[in-house]
mmCIF file of C-alpha atoms in Angstrom:
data_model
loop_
_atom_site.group_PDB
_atom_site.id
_atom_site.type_symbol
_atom_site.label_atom_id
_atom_site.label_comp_id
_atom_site.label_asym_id
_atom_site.label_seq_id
_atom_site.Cartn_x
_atom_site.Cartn_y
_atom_site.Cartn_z
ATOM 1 C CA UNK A 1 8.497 96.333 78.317
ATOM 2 C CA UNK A 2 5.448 96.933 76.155
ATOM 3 C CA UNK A 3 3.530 99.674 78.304
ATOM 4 C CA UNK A 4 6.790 101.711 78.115
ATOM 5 C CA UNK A 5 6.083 102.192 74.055
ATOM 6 C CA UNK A 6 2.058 102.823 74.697
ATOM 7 C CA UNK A 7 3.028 106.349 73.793
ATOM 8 C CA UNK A 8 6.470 108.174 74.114
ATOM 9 C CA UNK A 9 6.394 111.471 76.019
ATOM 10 C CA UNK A 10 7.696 113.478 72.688
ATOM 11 C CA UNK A 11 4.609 112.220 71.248
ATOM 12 C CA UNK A 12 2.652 112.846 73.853
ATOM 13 C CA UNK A 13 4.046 116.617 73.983
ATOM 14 C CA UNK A 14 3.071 116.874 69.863
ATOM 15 C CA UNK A 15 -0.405 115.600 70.865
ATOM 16 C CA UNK A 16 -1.097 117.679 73.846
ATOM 17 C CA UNK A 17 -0.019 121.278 72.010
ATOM 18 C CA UNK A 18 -2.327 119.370 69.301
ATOM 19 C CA UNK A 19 -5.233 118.817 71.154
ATOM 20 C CA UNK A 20 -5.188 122.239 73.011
ATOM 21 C CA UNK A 21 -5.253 124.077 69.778
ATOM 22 C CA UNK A 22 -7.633 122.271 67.474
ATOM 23 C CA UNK A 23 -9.822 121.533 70.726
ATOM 24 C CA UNK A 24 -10.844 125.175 70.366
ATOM 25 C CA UNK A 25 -9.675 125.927 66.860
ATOM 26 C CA UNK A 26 -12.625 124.377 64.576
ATOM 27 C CA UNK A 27 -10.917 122.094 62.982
ATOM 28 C CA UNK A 28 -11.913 118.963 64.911
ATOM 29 C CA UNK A 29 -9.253 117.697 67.771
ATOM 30 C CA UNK A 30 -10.875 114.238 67.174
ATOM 31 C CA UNK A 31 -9.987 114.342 63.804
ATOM 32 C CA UNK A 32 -6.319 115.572 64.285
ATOM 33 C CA UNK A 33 -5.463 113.482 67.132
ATOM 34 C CA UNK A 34 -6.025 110.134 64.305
ATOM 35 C CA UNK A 35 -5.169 111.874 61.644
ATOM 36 C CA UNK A 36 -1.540 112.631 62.869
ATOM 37 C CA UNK A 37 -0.448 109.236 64.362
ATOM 38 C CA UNK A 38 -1.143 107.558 60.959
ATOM 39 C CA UNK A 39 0.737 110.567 58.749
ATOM 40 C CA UNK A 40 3.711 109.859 61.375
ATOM 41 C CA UNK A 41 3.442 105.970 61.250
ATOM 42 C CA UNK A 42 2.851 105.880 65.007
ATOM 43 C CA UNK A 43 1.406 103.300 66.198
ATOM 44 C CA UNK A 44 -1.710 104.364 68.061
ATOM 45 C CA UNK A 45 -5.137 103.408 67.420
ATOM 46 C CA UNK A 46 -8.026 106.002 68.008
ATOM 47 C CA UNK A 47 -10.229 103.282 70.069
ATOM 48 C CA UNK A 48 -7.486 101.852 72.075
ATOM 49 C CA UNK A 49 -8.709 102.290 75.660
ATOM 50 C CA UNK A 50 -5.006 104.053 76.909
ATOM 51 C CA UNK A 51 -5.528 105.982 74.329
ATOM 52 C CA UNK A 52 -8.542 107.252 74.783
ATOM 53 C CA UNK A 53 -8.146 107.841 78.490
ATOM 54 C CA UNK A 54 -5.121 109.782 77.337
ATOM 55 C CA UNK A 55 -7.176 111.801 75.195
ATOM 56 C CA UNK A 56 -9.924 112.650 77.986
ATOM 57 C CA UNK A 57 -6.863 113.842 80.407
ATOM 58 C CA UNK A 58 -5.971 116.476 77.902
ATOM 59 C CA UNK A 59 -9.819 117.202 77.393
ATOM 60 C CA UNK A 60 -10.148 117.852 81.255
ATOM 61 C CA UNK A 61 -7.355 120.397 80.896
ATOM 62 C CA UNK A 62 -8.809 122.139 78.298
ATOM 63 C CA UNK A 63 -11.832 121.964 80.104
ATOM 64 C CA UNK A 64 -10.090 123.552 82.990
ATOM 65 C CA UNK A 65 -8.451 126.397 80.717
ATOM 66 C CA UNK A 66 -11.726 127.330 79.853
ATOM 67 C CA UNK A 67 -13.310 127.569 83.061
ATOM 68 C CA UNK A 68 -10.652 129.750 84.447
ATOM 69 C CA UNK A 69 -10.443 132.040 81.287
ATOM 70 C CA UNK A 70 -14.282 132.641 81.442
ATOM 71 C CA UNK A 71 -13.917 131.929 85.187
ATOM 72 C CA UNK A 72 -15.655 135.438 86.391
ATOM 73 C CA UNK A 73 -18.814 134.851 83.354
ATOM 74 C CA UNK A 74 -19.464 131.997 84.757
ATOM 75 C CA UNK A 75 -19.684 132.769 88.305
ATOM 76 C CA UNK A 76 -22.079 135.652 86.678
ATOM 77 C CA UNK A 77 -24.048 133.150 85.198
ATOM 78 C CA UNK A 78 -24.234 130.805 88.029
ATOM 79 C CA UNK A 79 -25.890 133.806 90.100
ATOM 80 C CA UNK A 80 -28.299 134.373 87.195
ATOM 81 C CA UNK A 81 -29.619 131.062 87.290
ATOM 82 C CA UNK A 82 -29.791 131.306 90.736
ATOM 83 C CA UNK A 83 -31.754 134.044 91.005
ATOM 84 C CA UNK A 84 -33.939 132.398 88.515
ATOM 85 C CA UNK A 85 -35.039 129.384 90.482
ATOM 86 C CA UNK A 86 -35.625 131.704 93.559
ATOM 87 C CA UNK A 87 -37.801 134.040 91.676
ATOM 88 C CA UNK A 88 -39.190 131.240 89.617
ATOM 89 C CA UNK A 89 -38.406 132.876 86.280
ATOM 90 C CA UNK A 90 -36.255 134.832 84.009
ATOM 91 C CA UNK A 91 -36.376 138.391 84.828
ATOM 92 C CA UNK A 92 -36.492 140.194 81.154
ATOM 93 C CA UNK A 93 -33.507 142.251 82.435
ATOM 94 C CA UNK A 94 -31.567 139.592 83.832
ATOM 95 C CA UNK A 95 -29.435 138.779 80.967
ATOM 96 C CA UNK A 96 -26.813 136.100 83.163
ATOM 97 C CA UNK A 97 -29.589 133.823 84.308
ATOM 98 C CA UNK A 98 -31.246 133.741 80.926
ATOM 99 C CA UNK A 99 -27.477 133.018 79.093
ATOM 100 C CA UNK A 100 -27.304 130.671 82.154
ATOM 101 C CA UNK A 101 -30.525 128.927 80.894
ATOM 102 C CA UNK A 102 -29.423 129.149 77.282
ATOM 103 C CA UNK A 103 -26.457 127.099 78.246
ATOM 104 C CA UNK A 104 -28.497 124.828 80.130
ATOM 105 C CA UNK A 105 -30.899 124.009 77.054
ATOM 106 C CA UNK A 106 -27.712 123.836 74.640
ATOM 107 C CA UNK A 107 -25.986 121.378 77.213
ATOM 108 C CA UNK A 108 -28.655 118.858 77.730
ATOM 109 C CA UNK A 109 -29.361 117.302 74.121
ATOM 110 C CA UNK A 110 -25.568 117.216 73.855
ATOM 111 C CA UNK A 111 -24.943 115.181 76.867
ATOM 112 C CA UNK A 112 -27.642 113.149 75.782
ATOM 113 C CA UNK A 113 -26.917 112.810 71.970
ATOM 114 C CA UNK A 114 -23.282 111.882 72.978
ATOM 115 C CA UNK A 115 -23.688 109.322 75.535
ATOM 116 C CA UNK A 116 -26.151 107.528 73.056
ATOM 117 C CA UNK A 117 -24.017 108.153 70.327
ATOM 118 C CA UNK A 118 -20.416 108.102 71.075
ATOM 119 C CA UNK A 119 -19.493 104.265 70.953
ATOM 120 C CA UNK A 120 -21.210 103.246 68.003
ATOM 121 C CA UNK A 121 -20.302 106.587 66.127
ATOM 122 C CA UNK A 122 -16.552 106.288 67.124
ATOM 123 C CA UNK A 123 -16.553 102.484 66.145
ATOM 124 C CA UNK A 124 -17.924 103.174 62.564
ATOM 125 C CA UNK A 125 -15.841 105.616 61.945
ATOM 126 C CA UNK A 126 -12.165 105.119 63.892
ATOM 127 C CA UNK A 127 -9.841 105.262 60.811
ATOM 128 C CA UNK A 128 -7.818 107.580 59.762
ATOM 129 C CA UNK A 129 -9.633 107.662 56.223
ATOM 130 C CA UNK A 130 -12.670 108.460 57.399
ATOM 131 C CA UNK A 131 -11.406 111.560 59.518
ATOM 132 C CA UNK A 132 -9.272 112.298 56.757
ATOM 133 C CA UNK A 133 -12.753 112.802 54.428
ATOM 134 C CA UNK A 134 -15.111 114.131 57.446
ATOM 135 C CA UNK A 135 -12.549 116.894 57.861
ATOM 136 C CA UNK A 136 -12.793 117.628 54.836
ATOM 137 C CA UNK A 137 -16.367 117.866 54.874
ATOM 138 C CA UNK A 138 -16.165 119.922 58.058
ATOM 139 C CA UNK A 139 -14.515 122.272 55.798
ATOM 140 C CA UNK A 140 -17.898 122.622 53.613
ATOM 141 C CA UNK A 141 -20.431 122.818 56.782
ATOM 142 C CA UNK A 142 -18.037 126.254 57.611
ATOM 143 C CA UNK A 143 -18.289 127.408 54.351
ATOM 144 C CA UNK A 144 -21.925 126.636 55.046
ATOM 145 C CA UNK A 145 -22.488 128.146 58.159
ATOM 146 C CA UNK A 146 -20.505 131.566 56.092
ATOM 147 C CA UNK A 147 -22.937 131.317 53.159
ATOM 148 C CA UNK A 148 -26.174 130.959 55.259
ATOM 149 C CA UNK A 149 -25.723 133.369 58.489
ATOM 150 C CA UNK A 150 -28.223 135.779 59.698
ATOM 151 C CA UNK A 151 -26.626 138.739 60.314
ATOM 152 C CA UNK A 152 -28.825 140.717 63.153
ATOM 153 C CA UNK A 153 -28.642 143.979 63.964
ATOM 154 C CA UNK A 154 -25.393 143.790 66.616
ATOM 155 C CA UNK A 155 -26.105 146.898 69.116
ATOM 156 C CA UNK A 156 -23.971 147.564 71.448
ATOM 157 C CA UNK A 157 -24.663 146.036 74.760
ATOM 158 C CA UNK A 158 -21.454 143.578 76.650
ATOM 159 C CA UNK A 159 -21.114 140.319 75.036
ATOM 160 C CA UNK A 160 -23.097 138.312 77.205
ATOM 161 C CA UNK A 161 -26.439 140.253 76.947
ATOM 162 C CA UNK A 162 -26.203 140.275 73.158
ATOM 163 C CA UNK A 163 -26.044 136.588 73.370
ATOM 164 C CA UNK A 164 -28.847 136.191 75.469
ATOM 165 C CA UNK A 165 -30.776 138.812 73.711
ATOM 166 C CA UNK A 166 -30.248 137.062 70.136
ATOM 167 C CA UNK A 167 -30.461 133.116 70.858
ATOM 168 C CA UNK A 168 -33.692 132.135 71.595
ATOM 169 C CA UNK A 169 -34.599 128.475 73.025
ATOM 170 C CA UNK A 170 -34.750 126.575 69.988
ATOM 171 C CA UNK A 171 -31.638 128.529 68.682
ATOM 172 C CA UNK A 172 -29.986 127.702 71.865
ATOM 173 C CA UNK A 173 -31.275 123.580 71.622
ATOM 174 C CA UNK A 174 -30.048 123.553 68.057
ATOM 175 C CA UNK A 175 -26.737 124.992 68.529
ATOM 176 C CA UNK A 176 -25.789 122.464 71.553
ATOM 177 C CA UNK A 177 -27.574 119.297 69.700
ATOM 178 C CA UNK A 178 -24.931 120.148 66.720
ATOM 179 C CA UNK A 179 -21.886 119.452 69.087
ATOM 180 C CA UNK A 180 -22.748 115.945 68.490
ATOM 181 C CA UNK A 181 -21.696 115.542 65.171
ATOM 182 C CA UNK A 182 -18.316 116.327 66.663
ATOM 183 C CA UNK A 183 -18.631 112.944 68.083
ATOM 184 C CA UNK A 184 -17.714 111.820 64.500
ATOM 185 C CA UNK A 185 -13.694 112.203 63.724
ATOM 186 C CA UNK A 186 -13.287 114.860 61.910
ATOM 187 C CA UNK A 187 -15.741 117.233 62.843
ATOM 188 C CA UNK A 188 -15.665 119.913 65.349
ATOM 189 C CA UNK A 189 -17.525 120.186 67.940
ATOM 190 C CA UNK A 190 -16.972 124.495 67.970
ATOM 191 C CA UNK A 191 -17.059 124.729 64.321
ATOM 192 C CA UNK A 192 -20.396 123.408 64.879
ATOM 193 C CA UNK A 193 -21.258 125.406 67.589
ATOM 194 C CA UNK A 194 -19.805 128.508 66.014
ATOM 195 C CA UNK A 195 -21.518 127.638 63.088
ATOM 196 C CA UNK A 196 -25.158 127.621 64.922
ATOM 197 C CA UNK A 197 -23.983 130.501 66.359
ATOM 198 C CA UNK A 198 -23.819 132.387 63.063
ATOM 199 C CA UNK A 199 -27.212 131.015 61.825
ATOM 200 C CA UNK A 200 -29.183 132.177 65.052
ATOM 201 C CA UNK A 201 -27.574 135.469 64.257
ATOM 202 C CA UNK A 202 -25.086 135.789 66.504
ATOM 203 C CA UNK A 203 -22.127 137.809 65.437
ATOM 204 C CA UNK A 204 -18.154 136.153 64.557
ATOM 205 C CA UNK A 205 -17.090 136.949 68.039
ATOM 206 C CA UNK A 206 -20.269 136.337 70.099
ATOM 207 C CA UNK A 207 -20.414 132.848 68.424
ATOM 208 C CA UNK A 208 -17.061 131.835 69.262
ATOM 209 C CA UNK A 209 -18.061 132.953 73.002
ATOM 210 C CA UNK A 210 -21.023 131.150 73.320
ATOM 211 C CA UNK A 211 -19.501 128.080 71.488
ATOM 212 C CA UNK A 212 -16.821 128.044 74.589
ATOM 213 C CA UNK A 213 -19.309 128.710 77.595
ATOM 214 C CA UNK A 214 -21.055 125.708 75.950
ATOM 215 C CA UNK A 215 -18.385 123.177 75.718
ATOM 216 C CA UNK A 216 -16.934 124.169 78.732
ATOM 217 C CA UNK A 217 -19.815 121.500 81.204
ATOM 218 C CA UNK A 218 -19.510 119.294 78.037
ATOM 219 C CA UNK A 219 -15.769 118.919 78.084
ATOM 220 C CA UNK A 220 -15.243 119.188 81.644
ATOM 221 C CA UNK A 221 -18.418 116.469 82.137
ATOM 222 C CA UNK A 222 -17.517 114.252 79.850
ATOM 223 C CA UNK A 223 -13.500 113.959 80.669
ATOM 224 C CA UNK A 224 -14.129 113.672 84.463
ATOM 225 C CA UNK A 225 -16.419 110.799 84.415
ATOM 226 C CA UNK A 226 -13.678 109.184 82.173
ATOM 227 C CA UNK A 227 -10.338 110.903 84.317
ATOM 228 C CA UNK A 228 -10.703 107.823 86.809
ATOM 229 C CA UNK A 229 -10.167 105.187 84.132
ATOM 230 C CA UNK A 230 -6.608 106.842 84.126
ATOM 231 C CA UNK A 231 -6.144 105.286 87.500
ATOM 232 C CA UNK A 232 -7.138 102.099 86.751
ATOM 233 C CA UNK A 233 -5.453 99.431 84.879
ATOM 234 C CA UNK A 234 -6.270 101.268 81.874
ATOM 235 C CA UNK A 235 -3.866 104.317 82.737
ATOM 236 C CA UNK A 236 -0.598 102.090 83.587
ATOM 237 C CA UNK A 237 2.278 103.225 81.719
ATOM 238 C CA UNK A 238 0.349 106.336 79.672
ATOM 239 C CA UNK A 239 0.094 108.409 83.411
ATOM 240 C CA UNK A 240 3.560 110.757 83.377
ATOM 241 C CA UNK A 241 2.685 111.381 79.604
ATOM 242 C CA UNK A 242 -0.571 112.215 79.923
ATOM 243 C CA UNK A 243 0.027 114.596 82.534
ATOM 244 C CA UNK A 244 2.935 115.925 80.544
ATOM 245 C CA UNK A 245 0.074 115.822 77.139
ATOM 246 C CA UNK A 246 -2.030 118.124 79.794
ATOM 247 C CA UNK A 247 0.301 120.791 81.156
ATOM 248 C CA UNK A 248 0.463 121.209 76.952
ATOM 249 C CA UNK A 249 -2.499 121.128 76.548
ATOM 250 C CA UNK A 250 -3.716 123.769 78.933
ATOM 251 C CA UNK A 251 -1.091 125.852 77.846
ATOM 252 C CA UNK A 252 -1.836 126.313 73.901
ATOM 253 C CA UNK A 253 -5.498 126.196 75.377
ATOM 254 C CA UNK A 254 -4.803 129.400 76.887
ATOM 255 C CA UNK A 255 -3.433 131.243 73.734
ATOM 256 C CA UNK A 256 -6.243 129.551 71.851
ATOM 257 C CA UNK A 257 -8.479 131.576 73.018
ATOM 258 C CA UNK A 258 -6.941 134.486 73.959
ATOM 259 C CA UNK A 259 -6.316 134.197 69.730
ATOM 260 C CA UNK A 260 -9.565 133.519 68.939
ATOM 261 C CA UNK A 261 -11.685 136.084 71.103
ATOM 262 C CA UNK A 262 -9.815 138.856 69.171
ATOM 263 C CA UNK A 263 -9.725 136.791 65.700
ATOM 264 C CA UNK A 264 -13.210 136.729 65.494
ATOM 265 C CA UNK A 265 -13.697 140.047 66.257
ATOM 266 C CA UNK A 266 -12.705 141.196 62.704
ATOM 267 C CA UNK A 267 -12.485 137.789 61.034
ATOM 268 C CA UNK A 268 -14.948 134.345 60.140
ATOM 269 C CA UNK A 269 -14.719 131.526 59.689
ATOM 270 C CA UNK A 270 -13.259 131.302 55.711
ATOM 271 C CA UNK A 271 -9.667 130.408 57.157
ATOM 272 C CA UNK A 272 -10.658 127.522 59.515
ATOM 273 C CA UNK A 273 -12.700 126.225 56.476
ATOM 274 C CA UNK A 274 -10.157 126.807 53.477
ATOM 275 C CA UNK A 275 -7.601 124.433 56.303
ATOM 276 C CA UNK A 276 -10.056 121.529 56.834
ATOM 277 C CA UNK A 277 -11.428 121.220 53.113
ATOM 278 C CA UNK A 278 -7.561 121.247 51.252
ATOM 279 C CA UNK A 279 -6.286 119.564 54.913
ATOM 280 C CA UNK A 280 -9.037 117.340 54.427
ATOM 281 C CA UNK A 281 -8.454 116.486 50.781
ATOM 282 C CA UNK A 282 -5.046 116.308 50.757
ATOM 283 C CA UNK A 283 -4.983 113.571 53.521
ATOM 284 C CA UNK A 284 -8.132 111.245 52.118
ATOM 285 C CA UNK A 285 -6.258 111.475 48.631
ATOM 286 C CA UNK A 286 -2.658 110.387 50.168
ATOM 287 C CA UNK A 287 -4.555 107.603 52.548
ATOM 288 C CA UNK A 288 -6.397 106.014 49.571
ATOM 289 C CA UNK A 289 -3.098 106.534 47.508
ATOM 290 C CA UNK B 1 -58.376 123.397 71.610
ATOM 291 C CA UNK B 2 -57.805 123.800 75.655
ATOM 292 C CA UNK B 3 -57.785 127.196 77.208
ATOM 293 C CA UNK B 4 -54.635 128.281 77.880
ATOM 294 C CA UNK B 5 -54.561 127.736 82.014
ATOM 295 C CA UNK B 6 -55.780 124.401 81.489
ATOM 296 C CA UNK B 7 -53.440 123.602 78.630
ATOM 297 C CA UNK B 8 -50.637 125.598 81.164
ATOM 298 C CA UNK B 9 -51.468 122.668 83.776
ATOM 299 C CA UNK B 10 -51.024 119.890 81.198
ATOM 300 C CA UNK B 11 -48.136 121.150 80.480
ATOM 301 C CA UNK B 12 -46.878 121.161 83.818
ATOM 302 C CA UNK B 13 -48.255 117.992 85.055
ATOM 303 C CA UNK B 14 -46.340 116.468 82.037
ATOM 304 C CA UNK B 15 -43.072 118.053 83.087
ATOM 305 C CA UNK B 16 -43.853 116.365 86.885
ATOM 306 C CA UNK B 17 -44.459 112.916 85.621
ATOM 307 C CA UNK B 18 -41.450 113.252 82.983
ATOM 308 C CA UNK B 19 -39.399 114.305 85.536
ATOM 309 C CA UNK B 20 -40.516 111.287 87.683
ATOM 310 C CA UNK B 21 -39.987 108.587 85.414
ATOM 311 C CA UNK B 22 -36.494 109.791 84.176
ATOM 312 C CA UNK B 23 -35.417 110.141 87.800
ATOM 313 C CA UNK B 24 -36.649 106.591 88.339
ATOM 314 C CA UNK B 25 -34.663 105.328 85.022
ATOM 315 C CA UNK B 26 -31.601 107.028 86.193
ATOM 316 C CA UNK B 27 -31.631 105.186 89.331
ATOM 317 C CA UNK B 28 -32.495 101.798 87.365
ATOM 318 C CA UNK B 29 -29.386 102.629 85.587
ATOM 319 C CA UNK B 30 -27.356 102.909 88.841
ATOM 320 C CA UNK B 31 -28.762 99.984 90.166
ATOM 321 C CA UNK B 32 -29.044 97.341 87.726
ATOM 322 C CA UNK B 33 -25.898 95.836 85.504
ATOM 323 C CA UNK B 34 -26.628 95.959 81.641
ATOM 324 C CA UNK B 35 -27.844 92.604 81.345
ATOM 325 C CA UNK B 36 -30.638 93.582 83.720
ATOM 326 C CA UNK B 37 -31.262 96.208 82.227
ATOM 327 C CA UNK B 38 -35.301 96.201 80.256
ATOM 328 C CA UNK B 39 -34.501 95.252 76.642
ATOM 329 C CA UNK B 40 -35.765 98.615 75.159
ATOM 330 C CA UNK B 41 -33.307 100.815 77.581
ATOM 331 C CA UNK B 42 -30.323 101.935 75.683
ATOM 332 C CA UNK B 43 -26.936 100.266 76.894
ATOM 333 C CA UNK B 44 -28.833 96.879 77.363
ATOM 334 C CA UNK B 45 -26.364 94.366 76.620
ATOM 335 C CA UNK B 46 -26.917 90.224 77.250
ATOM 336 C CA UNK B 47 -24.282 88.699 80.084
ATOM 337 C CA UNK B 48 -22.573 92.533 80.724
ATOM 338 C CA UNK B 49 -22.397 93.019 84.057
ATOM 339 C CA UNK B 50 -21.370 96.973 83.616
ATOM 340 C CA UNK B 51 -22.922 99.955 85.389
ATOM 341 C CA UNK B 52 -24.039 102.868 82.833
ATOM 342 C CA UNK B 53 -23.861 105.302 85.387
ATOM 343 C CA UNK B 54 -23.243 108.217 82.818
ATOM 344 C CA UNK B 55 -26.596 107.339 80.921
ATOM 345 C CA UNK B 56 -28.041 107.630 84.814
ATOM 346 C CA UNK B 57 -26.902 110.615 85.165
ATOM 347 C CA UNK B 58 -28.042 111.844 81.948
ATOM 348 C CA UNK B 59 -31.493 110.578 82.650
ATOM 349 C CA UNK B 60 -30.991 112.188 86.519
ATOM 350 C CA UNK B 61 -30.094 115.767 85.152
ATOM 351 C CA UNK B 62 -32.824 115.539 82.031
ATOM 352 C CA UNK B 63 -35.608 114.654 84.771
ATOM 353 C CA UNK B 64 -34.310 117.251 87.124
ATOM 354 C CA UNK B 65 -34.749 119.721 83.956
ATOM 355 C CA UNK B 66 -38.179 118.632 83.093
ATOM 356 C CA UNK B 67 -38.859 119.772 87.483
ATOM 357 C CA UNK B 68 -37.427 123.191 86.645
ATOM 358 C CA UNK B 69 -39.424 123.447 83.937
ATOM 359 C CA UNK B 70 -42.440 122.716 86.193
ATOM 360 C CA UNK B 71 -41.090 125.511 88.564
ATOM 361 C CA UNK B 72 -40.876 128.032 86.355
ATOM 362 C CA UNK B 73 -44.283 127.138 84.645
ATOM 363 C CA UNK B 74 -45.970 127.705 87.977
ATOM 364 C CA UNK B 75 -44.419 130.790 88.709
ATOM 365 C CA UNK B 76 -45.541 134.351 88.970
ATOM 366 C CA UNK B 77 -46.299 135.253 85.149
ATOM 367 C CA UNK B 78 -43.719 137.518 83.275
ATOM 368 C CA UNK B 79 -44.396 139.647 80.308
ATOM 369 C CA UNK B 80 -40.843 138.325 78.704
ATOM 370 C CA UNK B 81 -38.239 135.827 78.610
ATOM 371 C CA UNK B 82 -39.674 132.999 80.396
ATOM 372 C CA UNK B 83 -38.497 129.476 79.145
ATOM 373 C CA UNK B 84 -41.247 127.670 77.649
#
């Protein structure tokens, strides 16, 4: 039966500990999950609809993982903006509603740039050469984002309130309009954010934070409107595996960012970049071979 | 240049009618298959009978962010922090 072979559940296992990893790792899950099949001669093909509704069930359980982890934030936040709207504006003090609103502003030209975007930008570039050379590339916009930080003065309030007290609107707008370029294979969408992060003058740690309050709506957004495809005619034969691809998932999700939040407390983003660039490089060079 | 109440209302009536005519699109894009669709929308496709209800709901939550910033606007003033 040909469904049967759509993908086989060790694969499926490989790519969900993938995706949950380089989902929040800035090293482009896009890029990785067509990357991989073509180094292993598997034959999966980054546009095939199964596929991607595969991809978006592992995406929603990330999503999920992130939600829960920043689960009490975010209720924080939701009361912020609350208390916003009722009091028809941002209380100077009232550092959740105006990270709330930051969020907000980051989300929107995201959600917008991506549904414009996503199907001719994942068309033109679906291969496995081109993610091979835009990870590679994604390796230089980290070294970028390194070279060209502002480093304000960090003073010691909790996380969130430095955030809201260093992003401003445009910073915020800027650093949620970059996600898009994740829509390309081979780019990350939290390198990117992380990297805005550092050039509004956020700090290693507070970066990574705000880069995974903001892709939590844009994850979670994007993979439910897509989950029901999964139940369709498009989902037959790729549903066990992609629940098994999810459990995963959610799983190296979770130690993701447990990793991260105290990585970046001492560390940057050299590492991540150093893996893409030679990554990167090594993969374009043994494609084109 | 305007003084800054009037240019304040501009502003504000701008946000109103923005938010107006993207909630209106969004529901066009609910409502009418792609082919429908006016030629300058994005997703307008010749013969397609598909729904874009995500670009809908894109428009639906940009218009409903162009009313909030209406609401704030016309809010008691504050000395910081106020989106604008």
């Amino acid at each position: 039966m040909i469904l049967a072979s759509l993908i086989t559940y060790t694969q499926a296992i490989i790519l969900g500990l993938l995706q949950g990893v380089s989902e929040l790792f800035p090293i482009s899950s896009l890029g990785h999950s067509v990357i991989l099949p073509k180094l292993l001669g598997w034959n999966i093909h980054q546009n095939d609809p199964y596929f991607l509704a595969f991809l978006v069930a592992t995406h929603l359980a990330t999503a999920i993982v992130l939600l829960i982890f920043f689960w009490r934030d975010w209720v924080r936040i939701v009361k912020g903006i609350g208390r916003s709207l009722r009091d028809r504006g941002i209380d100077p003090d009232d550092t959740d509603a105006k990270l709330g609103w930051l969020l907000v502003v980051g989300t929107i030209p995201a959600g917008v740039l991506g549904l414009l975007l996503q199907d001719p930008l994942r068309h033109a570039f679906a291969s496995a050469k081109s993610a091979a050379f835009f990870l590679m590339l994604n390796g230089l916009v980290l070294f970028g984002a390194e070279l060209l930080r502002r480093r304000a003065p960090q003073v010691n309030e909790d996380d969130d309130a430095r955030i809201a007290r260093t992003v401003g609107w445009r910073g915020a707008f800027g650093v949620g309009a970059a996600q898009a370029i994740a829509l390309i294979p081979g780019f990350s969408r939290s390198g990117a954010t992380m990297g805005g992060g550092l050039l509004v003058g956020l700090s290693h740690k507070d970066a990574a934070r705000f880069a995974f309050l903001l892709a939590t709506p844009i994850i979670g957004a994007a993979a439910v409107l897509k989950v029901p495809e999964l139940f369709g005619h498009t989902g037959d034969g790729i549903r066990g595996q992609a629940l098994v691809a999810s459990l995963c998932s959610a799983l190296t999700a979770w130690f993701a960012i447990k990793f991260l939040m105290r990585f970046f407390e001492t560390q940057t983003l050299t590492p991540f970049a150093v893996y893409c660039f030679v990554a990167g490089a090594a993969c374009t060079i043994y494609f084109f071979s | 240049m305007l003084p800054p109440m009037r240019n304040d209302r501009l502003l504000v009536g701008l946000a109103v009618l923005a938010g107006i005519v993207l909630i209106v699109i969004a529901i066009v894009y609910w409502v009418e298959p792609a082919k429908s669709l006016p030629s300058f929308f994005p997703g307008h496709q010749a013969g397609s009978a598909h729904h874009h209800v995500k670009h809908g709901i894109a428009a639906f939550f940009v218009g409903l962010a162009a009313f909030v910033f209406a609401w704030f606007r016309t809010g008691p003033k504050r000395t910081a922090a106020s989106p604008s």
